[in-house]
């Protein structure tokens, strides 16, 4: 069956421009997570959505970052006024439900390069 | 200080060797994830375990909840096992805190 998909797979943008990254979770998965992996760094949590509950935004590095999830399915991560330190691979994951017992399925990621 | 620590950071092995990667975590109380990241960057969830031991093919994961320690073992390692192995602590709020990963290279 279809896994988590992300688009674009690669994005090169100029410093100061806004970018939107898209995530299509597995159908029926109510929990959706965004992570970031900077070059040579480990993975870090950004934000997660669970159903209709308010998202947990505690991992967002600055107010230039925002995310929304429409209709409980597709999610968009927006970075405004991009900076070079935003360059990273942005990963999306989904799981059947919220909770430590549920496996997270990862998308292939979007590689963002800010020049 | 990373709340999830892995060792070793880098590991090389000859094909066929038995491999162990260790993970210590500090927050979560009941479970741990093991993930595999291939050179192309894709991440696959290997295990999610909350007690004892799980086995999948040549991979075995064990966990000691009281000691907050987990190990990932690979038996009869193969070059295709070369990847970065990451343990992740789901904490108590579903947010994964990731270890820095162990880079494994298996040579034929």
PDB file of C-alpha atoms in Angstrom:
ATOM      1  CA  UNK A   1       0.000   0.000   0.000  1.00  0.00           C
ATOM      2  CA  UNK A   2       1.007   3.653  -0.296  1.00  0.00           C
ATOM      3  CA  UNK A   3       3.397   4.948   2.303  1.00  0.00           C
ATOM      4  CA  UNK A   4       4.026   8.476   3.505  1.00  0.00           C
ATOM      5  CA  UNK A   5       4.864  10.759   0.611  1.00  0.00           C
ATOM      6  CA  UNK A   6       6.527  14.150   0.656  1.00  0.00           C
ATOM      7  CA  UNK A   7       7.002  16.831  -1.948  1.00  0.00           C
ATOM      8  CA  UNK A   8       9.141  18.235  -3.299  1.00  0.00           C
ATOM      9  CA  UNK A   9      11.977  15.788  -2.811  1.00  0.00           C
ATOM     10  CA  UNK A  10      14.496  18.578  -3.247  1.00  0.00           C
ATOM     11  CA  UNK A  11      14.092  22.325  -2.910  1.00  0.00           C
ATOM     12  CA  UNK A  12      16.699  24.999  -3.482  1.00  0.00           C
ATOM     13  CA  UNK A  13      15.701  28.495  -2.494  1.00  0.00           C
ATOM     14  CA  UNK A  14      17.302  31.853  -1.965  1.00  0.00           C
ATOM     15  CA  UNK A  15      17.752  33.263   1.485  1.00  0.00           C
ATOM     16  CA  UNK A  16      14.746  35.321   2.471  1.00  0.00           C
ATOM     17  CA  UNK A  17      12.216  33.453   0.358  1.00  0.00           C
ATOM     18  CA  UNK A  18       9.308  31.462   1.786  1.00  0.00           C
ATOM     19  CA  UNK A  19       8.984  27.712   1.173  1.00  0.00           C
ATOM     20  CA  UNK A  20       6.210  25.179   1.619  1.00  0.00           C
ATOM     21  CA  UNK A  21       6.845  21.510   2.171  1.00  0.00           C
ATOM     22  CA  UNK A  22       4.058  18.980   1.801  1.00  0.00           C
ATOM     23  CA  UNK A  23       3.370  15.682   3.517  1.00  0.00           C
ATOM     24  CA  UNK A  24       0.740  13.109   2.592  1.00  0.00           C
ATOM     25  CA  UNK A  25       0.394  10.638   5.462  1.00  0.00           C
ATOM     26  CA  UNK A  26      -0.780   7.070   5.201  1.00  0.00           C
ATOM     27  CA  UNK A  27      -4.526   6.981   4.798  1.00  0.00           C
ATOM     28  CA  UNK A  28      -6.250   6.509   8.130  1.00  0.00           C
ATOM     29  CA  UNK A  29      -3.301   7.637  10.213  1.00  0.00           C
ATOM     30  CA  UNK A  30      -4.453  10.260  12.653  1.00  0.00           C
ATOM     31  CA  UNK A  31      -1.062  11.292  14.012  1.00  0.00           C
ATOM     32  CA  UNK A  32       1.408  13.222  11.869  1.00  0.00           C
ATOM     33  CA  UNK A  33       4.900  14.363  12.827  1.00  0.00           C
ATOM     34  CA  UNK A  34       7.475  16.706  11.306  1.00  0.00           C
ATOM     35  CA  UNK A  35      11.179  16.250  12.019  1.00  0.00           C
ATOM     36  CA  UNK A  36      14.341  17.911  10.766  1.00  0.00           C
ATOM     37  CA  UNK A  37      17.794  16.502  10.158  1.00  0.00           C
ATOM     38  CA  UNK A  38      20.489  19.097   9.593  1.00  0.00           C
ATOM     39  CA  UNK A  39      23.716  18.102   7.860  1.00  0.00           C
ATOM     40  CA  UNK A  40      25.837  16.045  10.196  1.00  0.00           C
ATOM     41  CA  UNK A  41      23.273  16.391  12.949  1.00  0.00           C
ATOM     42  CA  UNK A  42      20.746  14.075  14.454  1.00  0.00           C
ATOM     43  CA  UNK A  43      17.017  14.156  13.984  1.00  0.00           C
ATOM     44  CA  UNK A  44      15.011  16.721  15.899  1.00  0.00           C
ATOM     45  CA  UNK A  45      11.298  16.963  16.517  1.00  0.00           C
ATOM     46  CA  UNK A  46       9.466  19.995  15.108  1.00  0.00           C
ATOM     47  CA  UNK A  47       5.704  19.594  15.470  1.00  0.00           C
ATOM     48  CA  UNK A  48       3.007  16.965  15.652  1.00  0.00           C
ATOM     49  CA  UNK A  49      -0.701  16.760  14.952  1.00  0.00           C
ATOM     50  CA  UNK A  50      -3.183  14.332  16.434  1.00  0.00           C
ATOM     51  CA  UNK A  51      -6.673  14.316  15.005  1.00  0.00           C
ATOM     52  CA  UNK A  52      -8.485  17.537  15.727  1.00  0.00           C
ATOM     53  CA  UNK A  53      -6.432  18.389  18.784  1.00  0.00           C
ATOM     54  CA  UNK A  54      -4.271  21.483  18.910  1.00  0.00           C
ATOM     55  CA  UNK A  55      -0.839  20.642  17.482  1.00  0.00           C
ATOM     56  CA  UNK A  56       2.218  20.359  19.689  1.00  0.00           C
ATOM     57  CA  UNK A  57       4.485  23.074  18.302  1.00  0.00           C
ATOM     58  CA  UNK A  58       7.103  22.912  21.009  1.00  0.00           C
ATOM     59  CA  UNK A  59       9.880  21.835  18.641  1.00  0.00           C
ATOM     60  CA  UNK A  60       9.570  24.649  16.117  1.00  0.00           C
ATOM     61  CA  UNK A  61      12.873  26.576  16.184  1.00  0.00           C
ATOM     62  CA  UNK A  62      11.435  30.031  15.506  1.00  0.00           C
ATOM     63  CA  UNK A  63       8.230  31.848  14.608  1.00  0.00           C
ATOM     64  CA  UNK A  64       9.292  31.674  10.960  1.00  0.00           C
ATOM     65  CA  UNK A  65       8.187  28.055  11.039  1.00  0.00           C
ATOM     66  CA  UNK A  66       4.544  27.069  10.938  1.00  0.00           C
ATOM     67  CA  UNK A  67       2.545  24.032   9.943  1.00  0.00           C
ATOM     68  CA  UNK A  68      -1.017  23.143   9.298  1.00  0.00           C
ATOM     69  CA  UNK A  69      -2.931  20.006   8.622  1.00  0.00           C
ATOM     70  CA  UNK A  70      -6.050  20.309   6.551  1.00  0.00           C
ATOM     71  CA  UNK A  71      -8.922  17.907   6.942  1.00  0.00           C
ATOM     72  CA  UNK A  72      -6.906  15.688   9.205  1.00  0.00           C
ATOM     73  CA  UNK A  73      -4.823  14.470   6.280  1.00  0.00           C
ATOM     74  CA  UNK A  74      -2.297  16.447   4.234  1.00  0.00           C
ATOM     75  CA  UNK A  75       0.096  18.684   6.138  1.00  0.00           C
ATOM     76  CA  UNK A  76       2.133  21.655   4.986  1.00  0.00           C
ATOM     77  CA  UNK A  77       5.222  22.957   6.757  1.00  0.00           C
ATOM     78  CA  UNK A  78       5.941  26.581   5.891  1.00  0.00           C
ATOM     79  CA  UNK A  79       9.214  28.360   6.481  1.00  0.00           C
ATOM     80  CA  UNK A  80       9.112  32.110   6.038  1.00  0.00           C
ATOM     81  CA  UNK A  81      12.123  34.273   5.225  1.00  0.00           C
ATOM     82  CA  UNK A  82      14.397  31.257   4.953  1.00  0.00           C
ATOM     83  CA  UNK A  83      17.873  31.391   6.413  1.00  0.00           C
ATOM     84  CA  UNK A  84      20.912  29.306   5.535  1.00  0.00           C
ATOM     85  CA  UNK A  85      20.661  27.474   8.846  1.00  0.00           C
ATOM     86  CA  UNK A  86      17.262  26.174   7.716  1.00  0.00           C
ATOM     87  CA  UNK A  87      19.037  23.934   5.207  1.00  0.00           C
ATOM     88  CA  UNK A  88      18.241  20.379   6.226  1.00  0.00           C
ATOM     89  CA  UNK A  89      16.225  17.316   5.351  1.00  0.00           C
ATOM     90  CA  UNK A  90      12.664  17.702   6.577  1.00  0.00           C
ATOM     91  CA  UNK A  91      10.994  14.408   7.382  1.00  0.00           C
ATOM     92  CA  UNK A  92       7.366  13.661   7.918  1.00  0.00           C
ATOM     93  CA  UNK A  93       6.023  10.598   9.698  1.00  0.00           C
ATOM     94  CA  UNK A  94       2.568   9.312  10.458  1.00  0.00           C
ATOM     95  CA  UNK A  95       1.152   6.750  12.829  1.00  0.00           C
ATOM     96  CA  UNK A  96      -2.173   5.109  13.326  1.00  0.00           C
ATOM     97  CA  UNK A  97      -2.779   7.048  16.512  1.00  0.00           C
ATOM     98  CA  UNK A  98      -1.056   9.013  19.159  1.00  0.00           C
ATOM     99  CA  UNK A  99       0.831   7.055  21.731  1.00  0.00           C
ATOM    100  CA  UNK A 100       4.046   5.325  22.528  1.00  0.00           C
ATOM    101  CA  UNK A 101       2.701   2.005  21.301  1.00  0.00           C
ATOM    102  CA  UNK A 102       2.230   3.080  17.710  1.00  0.00           C
ATOM    103  CA  UNK A 103       4.920   2.727  15.086  1.00  0.00           C
ATOM    104  CA  UNK A 104       5.787   5.813  13.086  1.00  0.00           C
ATOM    105  CA  UNK A 105       6.156   5.486   9.327  1.00  0.00           C
ATOM    106  CA  UNK A 106       8.556   7.937   7.730  1.00  0.00           C
ATOM    107  CA  UNK A 107       8.374   9.643   4.377  1.00  0.00           C
ATOM    108  CA  UNK A 108      11.424  10.012   2.110  1.00  0.00           C
ATOM    109  CA  UNK A 109      12.022  13.582   3.203  1.00  0.00           C
ATOM    110  CA  UNK A 110      12.457  16.929   1.485  1.00  0.00           C
ATOM    111  CA  UNK A 111      16.033  18.165   1.162  1.00  0.00           C
ATOM    112  CA  UNK A 112      15.964  21.954   1.547  1.00  0.00           C
ATOM    113  CA  UNK A 113      18.960  24.012   0.529  1.00  0.00           C
ATOM    114  CA  UNK A 114      18.972  27.732   1.247  1.00  0.00           C
ATOM    115  CA  UNK A 115      21.565  29.632  -0.768  1.00  0.00           C
TER     116      UNK A 115
ATOM    117  CA  UNK B   1      23.374  17.053  26.663  1.00  0.00           C
ATOM    118  CA  UNK B   2      21.475  14.577  24.534  1.00  0.00           C
ATOM    119  CA  UNK B   3      19.048  12.626  26.646  1.00  0.00           C
ATOM    120  CA  UNK B   4      19.468   9.632  24.381  1.00  0.00           C
ATOM    121  CA  UNK B   5      22.984   8.317  24.077  1.00  0.00           C
ATOM    122  CA  UNK B   6      24.205   5.652  21.716  1.00  0.00           C
ATOM    123  CA  UNK B   7      27.426   3.751  21.488  1.00  0.00           C
ATOM    124  CA  UNK B   8      29.486   3.301  19.541  1.00  0.00           C
ATOM    125  CA  UNK B   9      29.164   6.282  17.206  1.00  0.00           C
ATOM    126  CA  UNK B  10      30.887   4.418  14.404  1.00  0.00           C
ATOM    127  CA  UNK B  11      31.265   0.723  13.874  1.00  0.00           C
ATOM    128  CA  UNK B  12      32.958  -1.305  11.187  1.00  0.00           C
ATOM    129  CA  UNK B  13      32.623  -5.039  10.862  1.00  0.00           C
ATOM    130  CA  UNK B  14      33.471  -7.902   8.585  1.00  0.00           C
ATOM    131  CA  UNK B  15      30.628  -9.753   6.973  1.00  0.00           C
ATOM    132  CA  UNK B  16      29.314 -12.422   9.283  1.00  0.00           C
ATOM    133  CA  UNK B  17      30.240 -10.722  12.539  1.00  0.00           C
ATOM    134  CA  UNK B  18      27.805 -10.280  15.427  1.00  0.00           C
ATOM    135  CA  UNK B  19      27.080  -6.627  16.077  1.00  0.00           C
ATOM    136  CA  UNK B  20      25.779  -4.831  19.143  1.00  0.00           C
ATOM    137  CA  UNK B  21      24.669  -1.229  19.381  1.00  0.00           C
ATOM    138  CA  UNK B  22      23.723   0.232  22.741  1.00  0.00           C
ATOM    139  CA  UNK B  23      21.292   2.957  23.707  1.00  0.00           C
ATOM    140  CA  UNK B  24      20.698   4.673  27.023  1.00  0.00           C
ATOM    141  CA  UNK B  25      17.802   7.044  27.529  1.00  0.00           C
ATOM    142  CA  UNK B  26      16.564   9.152  30.374  1.00  0.00           C
ATOM    143  CA  UNK B  27      12.990  10.247  29.872  1.00  0.00           C
ATOM    144  CA  UNK B  28      10.685   7.592  28.543  1.00  0.00           C
ATOM    145  CA  UNK B  29       9.203   5.155  30.948  1.00  0.00           C
ATOM    146  CA  UNK B  30       7.812   2.394  28.862  1.00  0.00           C
ATOM    147  CA  UNK B  31       9.105   2.080  25.326  1.00  0.00           C
ATOM    148  CA  UNK B  32      11.883   2.742  22.844  1.00  0.00           C
ATOM    149  CA  UNK B  33      12.160   2.872  19.065  1.00  0.00           C
ATOM    150  CA  UNK B  34      14.958   1.613  16.856  1.00  0.00           C
ATOM    151  CA  UNK B  35      15.213   3.133  13.391  1.00  0.00           C
ATOM    152  CA  UNK B  36      17.435   2.446  10.398  1.00  0.00           C
ATOM    153  CA  UNK B  37      18.551   5.187   8.024  1.00  0.00           C
ATOM    154  CA  UNK B  38      20.043   4.044   4.750  1.00  0.00           C
ATOM    155  CA  UNK B  39      22.733   5.980   2.886  1.00  0.00           C
ATOM    156  CA  UNK B  40      20.045   7.435   0.629  1.00  0.00           C
ATOM    157  CA  UNK B  41      18.424   8.972   3.686  1.00  0.00           C
ATOM    158  CA  UNK B  42      15.249   6.914   3.979  1.00  0.00           C
ATOM    159  CA  UNK B  43      14.229   5.971   7.509  1.00  0.00           C
ATOM    160  CA  UNK B  44      12.609   2.706   8.425  1.00  0.00           C
ATOM    161  CA  UNK B  45      11.244   1.775  11.800  1.00  0.00           C
ATOM    162  CA  UNK B  46      12.838  -1.482  12.924  1.00  0.00           C
ATOM    163  CA  UNK B  47      11.416  -2.049  16.358  1.00  0.00           C
ATOM    164  CA  UNK B  48       9.243  -0.480  18.960  1.00  0.00           C
ATOM    165  CA  UNK B  49       9.606  -2.331  22.201  1.00  0.00           C
ATOM    166  CA  UNK B  50       8.463  -1.896  25.721  1.00  0.00           C
ATOM    167  CA  UNK B  51       9.815  -4.991  27.406  1.00  0.00           C
ATOM    168  CA  UNK B  52      12.046  -7.971  26.971  1.00  0.00           C
ATOM    169  CA  UNK B  53      13.139  -8.824  23.489  1.00  0.00           C
ATOM    170  CA  UNK B  54      11.924  -8.643  19.901  1.00  0.00           C
ATOM    171  CA  UNK B  55      13.348 -10.456  16.915  1.00  0.00           C
ATOM    172  CA  UNK B  56      12.955  -9.767  13.227  1.00  0.00           C
ATOM    173  CA  UNK B  57      15.087 -11.836  10.932  1.00  0.00           C
ATOM    174  CA  UNK B  58      18.706 -11.289  11.892  1.00  0.00           C
ATOM    175  CA  UNK B  59      17.859  -8.308  14.076  1.00  0.00           C
ATOM    176  CA  UNK B  60      17.229  -8.603  17.788  1.00  0.00           C
ATOM    177  CA  UNK B  61      16.348  -5.768  20.135  1.00  0.00           C
ATOM    178  CA  UNK B  62      16.331  -5.971  23.896  1.00  0.00           C
ATOM    179  CA  UNK B  63      15.264  -3.472  26.490  1.00  0.00           C
ATOM    180  CA  UNK B  64      15.623  -3.055  30.244  1.00  0.00           C
ATOM    181  CA  UNK B  65      13.016  -0.511  31.301  1.00  0.00           C
ATOM    182  CA  UNK B  66      14.317  -0.213  34.864  1.00  0.00           C
ATOM    183  CA  UNK B  67      17.821   0.599  33.682  1.00  0.00           C
ATOM    184  CA  UNK B  68      16.584   2.624  30.683  1.00  0.00           C
ATOM    185  CA  UNK B  69      18.885   0.725  28.376  1.00  0.00           C
ATOM    186  CA  UNK B  70      18.356  -1.026  25.087  1.00  0.00           C
ATOM    187  CA  UNK B  71      20.547  -2.958  22.693  1.00  0.00           C
ATOM    188  CA  UNK B  72      20.229  -3.759  19.022  1.00  0.00           C
ATOM    189  CA  UNK B  73      21.980  -6.887  17.816  1.00  0.00           C
ATOM    190  CA  UNK B  74      22.628  -7.979  14.271  1.00  0.00           C
ATOM    191  CA  UNK B  75      23.563 -11.597  13.744  1.00  0.00           C
ATOM    192  CA  UNK B  76      25.548 -12.758  10.705  1.00  0.00           C
ATOM    193  CA  UNK B  77      26.019  -9.178   9.512  1.00  0.00           C
ATOM    194  CA  UNK B  78      25.947  -8.425   5.802  1.00  0.00           C
ATOM    195  CA  UNK B  79      27.119  -5.427   3.747  1.00  0.00           C
ATOM    196  CA  UNK B  80      23.489  -4.488   3.117  1.00  0.00           C
ATOM    197  CA  UNK B  81      23.164  -3.886   6.867  1.00  0.00           C
ATOM    198  CA  UNK B  82      25.404  -0.843   6.418  1.00  0.00           C
ATOM    199  CA  UNK B  83      23.353   2.107   7.600  1.00  0.00           C
ATOM    200  CA  UNK B  84      22.899   4.485  10.496  1.00  0.00           C
ATOM    201  CA  UNK B  85      20.983   2.967  13.386  1.00  0.00           C
ATOM    202  CA  UNK B  86      19.104   5.373  15.591  1.00  0.00           C
ATOM    203  CA  UNK B  87      17.334   4.796  18.850  1.00  0.00           C
ATOM    204  CA  UNK B  88      14.557   7.148  19.855  1.00  0.00           C
ATOM    205  CA  UNK B  89      12.862   7.794  23.148  1.00  0.00           C
ATOM    206  CA  UNK B  90       9.163   8.561  22.784  1.00  0.00           C
ATOM    207  CA  UNK B  91       9.259  10.342  26.161  1.00  0.00           C
ATOM    208  CA  UNK B  92       5.858  10.545  27.733  1.00  0.00           C
ATOM    209  CA  UNK B  93       4.346  12.830  25.131  1.00  0.00           C
ATOM    210  CA  UNK B  94       4.851  10.974  21.825  1.00  0.00           C
ATOM    211  CA  UNK B  95       7.604  13.339  20.739  1.00  0.00           C
ATOM    212  CA  UNK B  96      10.580  11.280  19.778  1.00  0.00           C
ATOM    213  CA  UNK B  97      13.951  12.319  21.153  1.00  0.00           C
ATOM    214  CA  UNK B  98      16.592  10.802  18.950  1.00  0.00           C
ATOM    215  CA  UNK B  99      20.018   9.483  19.674  1.00  0.00           C
ATOM    216  CA  UNK B 100      22.863  10.700  17.497  1.00  0.00           C
ATOM    217  CA  UNK B 101      22.976   7.412  15.667  1.00  0.00           C
ATOM    218  CA  UNK B 102      25.516   4.671  15.123  1.00  0.00           C
ATOM    219  CA  UNK B 103      27.054   4.487  11.684  1.00  0.00           C
ATOM    220  CA  UNK B 104      27.635   0.845  10.757  1.00  0.00           C
ATOM    221  CA  UNK B 105      29.735  -0.307   7.845  1.00  0.00           C
ATOM    222  CA  UNK B 106      29.936  -3.997   7.071  1.00  0.00           C
ATOM    223  CA  UNK B 107      32.659  -5.041   4.661  1.00  0.00           C
ATOM    224  CA  UNK B 108      32.562  -8.205   2.557  1.00  0.00           C
TER     225      UNK B 108
END
